[in-house]
CSV table of C-alpha atoms in Angstrom, one decimal:
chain,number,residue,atom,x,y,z
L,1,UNK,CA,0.0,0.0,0.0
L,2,UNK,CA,1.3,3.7,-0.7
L,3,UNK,CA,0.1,6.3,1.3
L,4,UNK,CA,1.2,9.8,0.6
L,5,UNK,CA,0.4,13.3,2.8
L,6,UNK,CA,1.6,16.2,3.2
L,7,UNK,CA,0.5,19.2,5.2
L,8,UNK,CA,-1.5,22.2,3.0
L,9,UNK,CA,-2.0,25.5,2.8
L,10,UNK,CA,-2.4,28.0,5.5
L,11,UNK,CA,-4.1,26.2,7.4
L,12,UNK,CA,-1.6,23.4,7.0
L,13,UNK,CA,-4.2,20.3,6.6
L,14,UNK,CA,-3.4,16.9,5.9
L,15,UNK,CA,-4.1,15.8,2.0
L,16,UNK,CA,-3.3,12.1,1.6
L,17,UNK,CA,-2.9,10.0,-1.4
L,18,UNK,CA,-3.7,6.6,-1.5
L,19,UNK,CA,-3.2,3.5,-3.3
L,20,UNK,CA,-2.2,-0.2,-3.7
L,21,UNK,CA,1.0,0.7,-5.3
L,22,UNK,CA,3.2,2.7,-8.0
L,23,UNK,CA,1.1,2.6,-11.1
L,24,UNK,CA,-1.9,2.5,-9.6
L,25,UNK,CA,-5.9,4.1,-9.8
L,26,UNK,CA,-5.8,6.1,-6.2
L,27,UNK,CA,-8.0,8.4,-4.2
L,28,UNK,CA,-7.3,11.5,-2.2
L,29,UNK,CA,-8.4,12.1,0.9
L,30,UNK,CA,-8.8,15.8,1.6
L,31,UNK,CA,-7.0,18.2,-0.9
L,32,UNK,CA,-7.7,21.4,1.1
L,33,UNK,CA,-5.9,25.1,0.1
L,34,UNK,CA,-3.3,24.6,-2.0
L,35,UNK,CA,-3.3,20.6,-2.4
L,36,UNK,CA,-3.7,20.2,-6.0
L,37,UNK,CA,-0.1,21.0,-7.0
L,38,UNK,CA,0.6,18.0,-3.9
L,39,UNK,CA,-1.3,15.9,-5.4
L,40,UNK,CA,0.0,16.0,-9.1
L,41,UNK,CA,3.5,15.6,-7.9
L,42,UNK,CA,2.5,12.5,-5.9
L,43,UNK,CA,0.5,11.6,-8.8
L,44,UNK,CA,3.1,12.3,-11.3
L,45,UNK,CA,5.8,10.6,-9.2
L,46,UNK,CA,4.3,7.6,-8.7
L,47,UNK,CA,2.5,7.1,-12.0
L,48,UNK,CA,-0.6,7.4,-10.1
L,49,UNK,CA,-4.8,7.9,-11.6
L,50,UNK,CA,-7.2,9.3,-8.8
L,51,UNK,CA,-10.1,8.4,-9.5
L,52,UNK,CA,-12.3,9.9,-6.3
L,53,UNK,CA,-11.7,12.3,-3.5
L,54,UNK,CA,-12.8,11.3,-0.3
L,55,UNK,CA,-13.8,14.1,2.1
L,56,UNK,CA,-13.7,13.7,5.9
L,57,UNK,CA,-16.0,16.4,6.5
L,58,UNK,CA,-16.9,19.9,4.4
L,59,UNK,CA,-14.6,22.3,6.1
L,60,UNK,CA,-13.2,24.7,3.5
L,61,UNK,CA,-9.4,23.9,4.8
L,62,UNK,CA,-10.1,20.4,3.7
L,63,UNK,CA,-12.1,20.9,0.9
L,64,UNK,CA,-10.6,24.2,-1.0
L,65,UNK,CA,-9.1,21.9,-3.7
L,66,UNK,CA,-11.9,19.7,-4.5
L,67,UNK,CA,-13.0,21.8,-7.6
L,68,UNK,CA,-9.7,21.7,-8.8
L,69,UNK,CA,-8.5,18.2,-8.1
L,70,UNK,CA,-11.5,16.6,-9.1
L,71,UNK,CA,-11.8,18.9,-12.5
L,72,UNK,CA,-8.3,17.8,-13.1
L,73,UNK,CA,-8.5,13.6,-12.7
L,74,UNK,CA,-12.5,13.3,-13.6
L,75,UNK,CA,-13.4,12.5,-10.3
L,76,UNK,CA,-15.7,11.7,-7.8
L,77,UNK,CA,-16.2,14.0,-4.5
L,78,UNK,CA,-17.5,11.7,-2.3
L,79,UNK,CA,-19.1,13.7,0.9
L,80,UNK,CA,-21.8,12.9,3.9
L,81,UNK,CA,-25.1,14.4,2.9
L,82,UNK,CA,-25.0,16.7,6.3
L,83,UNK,CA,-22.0,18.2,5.0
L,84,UNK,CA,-22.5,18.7,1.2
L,85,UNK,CA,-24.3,22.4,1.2
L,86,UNK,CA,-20.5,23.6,2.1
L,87,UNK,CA,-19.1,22.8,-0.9
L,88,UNK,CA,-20.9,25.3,-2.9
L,89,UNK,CA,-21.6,27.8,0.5
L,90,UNK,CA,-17.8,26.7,2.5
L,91,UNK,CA,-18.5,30.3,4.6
L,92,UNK,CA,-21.4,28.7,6.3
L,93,UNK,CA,-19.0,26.7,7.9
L,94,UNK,CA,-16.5,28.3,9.2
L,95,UNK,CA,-14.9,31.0,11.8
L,96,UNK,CA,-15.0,34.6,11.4
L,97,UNK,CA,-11.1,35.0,11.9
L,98,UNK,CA,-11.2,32.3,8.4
L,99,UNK,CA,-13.6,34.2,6.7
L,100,UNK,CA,-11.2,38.0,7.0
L,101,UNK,CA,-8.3,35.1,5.8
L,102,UNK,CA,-10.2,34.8,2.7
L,103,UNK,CA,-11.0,38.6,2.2
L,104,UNK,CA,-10.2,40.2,-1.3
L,105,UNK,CA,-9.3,36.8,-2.1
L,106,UNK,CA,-10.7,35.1,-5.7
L,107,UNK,CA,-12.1,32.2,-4.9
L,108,UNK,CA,-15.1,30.2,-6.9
L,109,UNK,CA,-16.2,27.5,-4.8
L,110,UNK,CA,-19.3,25.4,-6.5
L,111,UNK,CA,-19.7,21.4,-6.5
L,112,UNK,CA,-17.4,19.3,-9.1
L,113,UNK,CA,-19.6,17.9,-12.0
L,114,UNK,CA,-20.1,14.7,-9.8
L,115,UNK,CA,-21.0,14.3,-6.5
L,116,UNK,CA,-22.0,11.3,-4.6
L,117,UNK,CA,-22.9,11.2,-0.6
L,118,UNK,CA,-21.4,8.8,2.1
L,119,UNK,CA,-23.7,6.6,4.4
L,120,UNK,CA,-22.1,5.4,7.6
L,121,UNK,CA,-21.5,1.9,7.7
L,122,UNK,CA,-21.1,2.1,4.5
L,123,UNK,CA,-18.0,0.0,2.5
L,124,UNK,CA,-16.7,1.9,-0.2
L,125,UNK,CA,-14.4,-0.1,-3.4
L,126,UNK,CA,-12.1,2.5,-4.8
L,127,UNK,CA,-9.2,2.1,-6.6
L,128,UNK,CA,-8.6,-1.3,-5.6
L,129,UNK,CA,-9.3,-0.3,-2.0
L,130,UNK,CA,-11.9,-0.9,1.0
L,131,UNK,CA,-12.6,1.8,3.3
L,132,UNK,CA,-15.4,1.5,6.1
L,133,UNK,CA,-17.2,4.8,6.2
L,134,UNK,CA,-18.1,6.0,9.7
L,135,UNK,CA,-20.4,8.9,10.5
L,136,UNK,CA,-18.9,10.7,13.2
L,137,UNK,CA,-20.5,14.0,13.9
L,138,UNK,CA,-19.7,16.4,16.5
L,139,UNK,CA,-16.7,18.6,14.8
L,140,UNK,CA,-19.2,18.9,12.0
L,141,UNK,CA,-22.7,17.4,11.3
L,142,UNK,CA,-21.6,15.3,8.2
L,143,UNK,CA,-17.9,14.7,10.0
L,144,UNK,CA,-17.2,10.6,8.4
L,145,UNK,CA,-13.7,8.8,9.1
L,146,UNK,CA,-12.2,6.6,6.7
L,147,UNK,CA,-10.7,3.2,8.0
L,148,UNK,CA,-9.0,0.8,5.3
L,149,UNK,CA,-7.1,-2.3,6.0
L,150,UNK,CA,-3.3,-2.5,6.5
L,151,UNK,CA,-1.9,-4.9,4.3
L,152,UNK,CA,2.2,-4.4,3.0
L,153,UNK,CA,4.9,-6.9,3.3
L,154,UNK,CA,6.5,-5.2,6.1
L,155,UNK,CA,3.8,-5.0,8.6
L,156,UNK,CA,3.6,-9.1,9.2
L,157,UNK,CA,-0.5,-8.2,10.9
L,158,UNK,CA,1.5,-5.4,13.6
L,159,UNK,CA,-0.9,-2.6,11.7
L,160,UNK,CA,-4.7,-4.3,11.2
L,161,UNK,CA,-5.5,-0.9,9.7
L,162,UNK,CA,-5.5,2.9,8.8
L,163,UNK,CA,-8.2,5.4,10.3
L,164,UNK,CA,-7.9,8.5,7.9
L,165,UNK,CA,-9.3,10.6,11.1
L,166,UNK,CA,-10.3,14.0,9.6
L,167,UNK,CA,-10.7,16.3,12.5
L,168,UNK,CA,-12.7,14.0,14.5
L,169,UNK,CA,-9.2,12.5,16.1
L,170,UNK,CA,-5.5,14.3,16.6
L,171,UNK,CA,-2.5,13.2,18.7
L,172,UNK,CA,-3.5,14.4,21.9
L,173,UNK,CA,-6.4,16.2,20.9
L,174,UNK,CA,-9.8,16.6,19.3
L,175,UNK,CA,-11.4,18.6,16.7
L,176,UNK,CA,-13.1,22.2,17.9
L,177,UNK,CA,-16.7,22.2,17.9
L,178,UNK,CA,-17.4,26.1,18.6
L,179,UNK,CA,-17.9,26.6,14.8
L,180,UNK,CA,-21.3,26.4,13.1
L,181,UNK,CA,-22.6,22.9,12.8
L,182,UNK,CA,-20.0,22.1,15.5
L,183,UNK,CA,-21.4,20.0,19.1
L,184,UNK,CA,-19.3,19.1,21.6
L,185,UNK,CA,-22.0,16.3,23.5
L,186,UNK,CA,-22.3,14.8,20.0
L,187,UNK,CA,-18.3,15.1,19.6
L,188,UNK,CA,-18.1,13.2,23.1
L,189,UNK,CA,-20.9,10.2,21.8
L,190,UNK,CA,-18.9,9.8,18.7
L,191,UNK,CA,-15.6,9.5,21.0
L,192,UNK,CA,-17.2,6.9,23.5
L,193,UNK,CA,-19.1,4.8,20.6
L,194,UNK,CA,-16.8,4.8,17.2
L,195,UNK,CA,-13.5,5.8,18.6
L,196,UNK,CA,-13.0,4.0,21.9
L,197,UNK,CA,-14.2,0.2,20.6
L,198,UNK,CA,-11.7,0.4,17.6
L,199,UNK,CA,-8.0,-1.6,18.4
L,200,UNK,CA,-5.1,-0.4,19.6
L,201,UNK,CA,-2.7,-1.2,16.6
L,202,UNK,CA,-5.2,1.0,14.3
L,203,UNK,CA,-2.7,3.8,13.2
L,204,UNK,CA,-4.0,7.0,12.8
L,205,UNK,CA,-3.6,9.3,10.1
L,206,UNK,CA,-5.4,13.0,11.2
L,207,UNK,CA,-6.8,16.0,9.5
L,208,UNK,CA,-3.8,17.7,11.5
L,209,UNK,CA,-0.5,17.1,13.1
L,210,UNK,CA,1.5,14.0,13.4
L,211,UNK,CA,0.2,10.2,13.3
L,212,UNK,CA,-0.9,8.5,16.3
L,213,UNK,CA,-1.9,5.3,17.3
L,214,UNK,CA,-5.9,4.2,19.0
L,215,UNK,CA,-3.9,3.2,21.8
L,216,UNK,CA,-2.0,5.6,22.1
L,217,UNK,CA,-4.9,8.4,22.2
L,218,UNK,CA,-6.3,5.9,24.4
L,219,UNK,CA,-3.4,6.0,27.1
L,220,UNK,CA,-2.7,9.9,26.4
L,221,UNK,CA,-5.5,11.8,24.5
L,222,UNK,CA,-7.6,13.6,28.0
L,223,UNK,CA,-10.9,13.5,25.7
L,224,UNK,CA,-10.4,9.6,25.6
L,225,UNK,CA,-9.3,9.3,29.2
L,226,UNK,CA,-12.4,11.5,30.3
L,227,UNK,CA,-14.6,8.9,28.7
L,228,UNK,CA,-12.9,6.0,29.9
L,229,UNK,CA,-13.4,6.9,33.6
């Protein structure tokens, strides 16, 4: 498996790139501000064809790119249905101190040509990949993590699988939920009932920051430990 991220934009957010190897079909996971010249050096790199974008939640630092990206490759936004009104309206979402950062600024944001909407639970076959779609609201209303199994010739079963986080998850930390569509009792339900149960060896990949490990949120993270006791 190749996974490729890299920290974008101003608001330096997490893109990843994602595939089964060099040569590939892939997906991206998040191309927020300034992603799309990431992604086509990944892309170009590693002889790579996206052929979907996966979006953890509608947040304009993780979704700035989407027109662009998905114009680019001829593909597929995939977004939760509670979060799909921000790709055309991304202001409704967000703080005023990242609304002044976007002043004077031109910037178009509308859907790309094709659109389709996540369910949680649901299993999604991209690229030669699974992912497990989980609704987890609380940072947003149409927040969804991505968790796909581990499998490279290196791990020998250590890693049973990836959890592409979003802002649901950090190292040591959660996602804010002061912003519009934000809830922190919901954010603290989606902790105790899709975070908590998941194993230990899941790495974590977040919307933010360094990886992590569910264990080691679990042992260190105060949101988690909160729950736990």
């Amino acid at each position: 498996m190749l996974i490729a991220g890299f920290p974008a934009g101003s608001w330096g957010t997490n893109c990843y790139v994602v595939a089964t190897g060099q040569g590939a079909e892939c997906i991206v996971i998040d191309p927020g501000q300034d992603a799309a010249q990431g992604v086509d050096e990944v892309v170009r790199e590693n002889r790579l064809k996206p052929v979907a974008v996966l979006l953890t939640h509608g947040h304009i630092d993780h979704m700035f790119s989407v027109l662009p990206v998905c114009g680019a490759y001829d593909s597929t936004a995939w977004i939760h249905p509670d979060d799909r009104h921000l790709l055309s309206d991304p202001m409704a979402g967000i703080s005023a101190e990242s609304a002044r950062m976007l002043l004077g600024g031109d910037h178009k944001f509308a859907e790309p040509d094709d659109v389709a909407e996540l369910k949680d639970g649901q299993s999604l076959e991209l690229a030669g990949l699974q992912f497990t779609v989980d609704h987890t609201p609380g940072h947003t209303r149409g927040s969804v993590t991505f968790t796909t199994p581990y499998d490279g010739p290196e791990n020998n079963g250590a890693v049973p699988a990836v959890l592409f986080s979003g802002d649901v998850l950090f190292a040591g930390s959660i996602g804010r939920t002061d912003l519009p569509g934000g809830d922190h009792p919901t954010m603290l339900h989606t902790l105790a009932t899709k975070i908590l149960p998941m194993r230990d060896e899941i790495v974590v990949l977040p919307g933010h920051g360094g990886q992590t490990t569910i264990g080691r949120e679990k042992a260190t993270n105060p949101y988690l430990q909160d729950l736990e006791t």
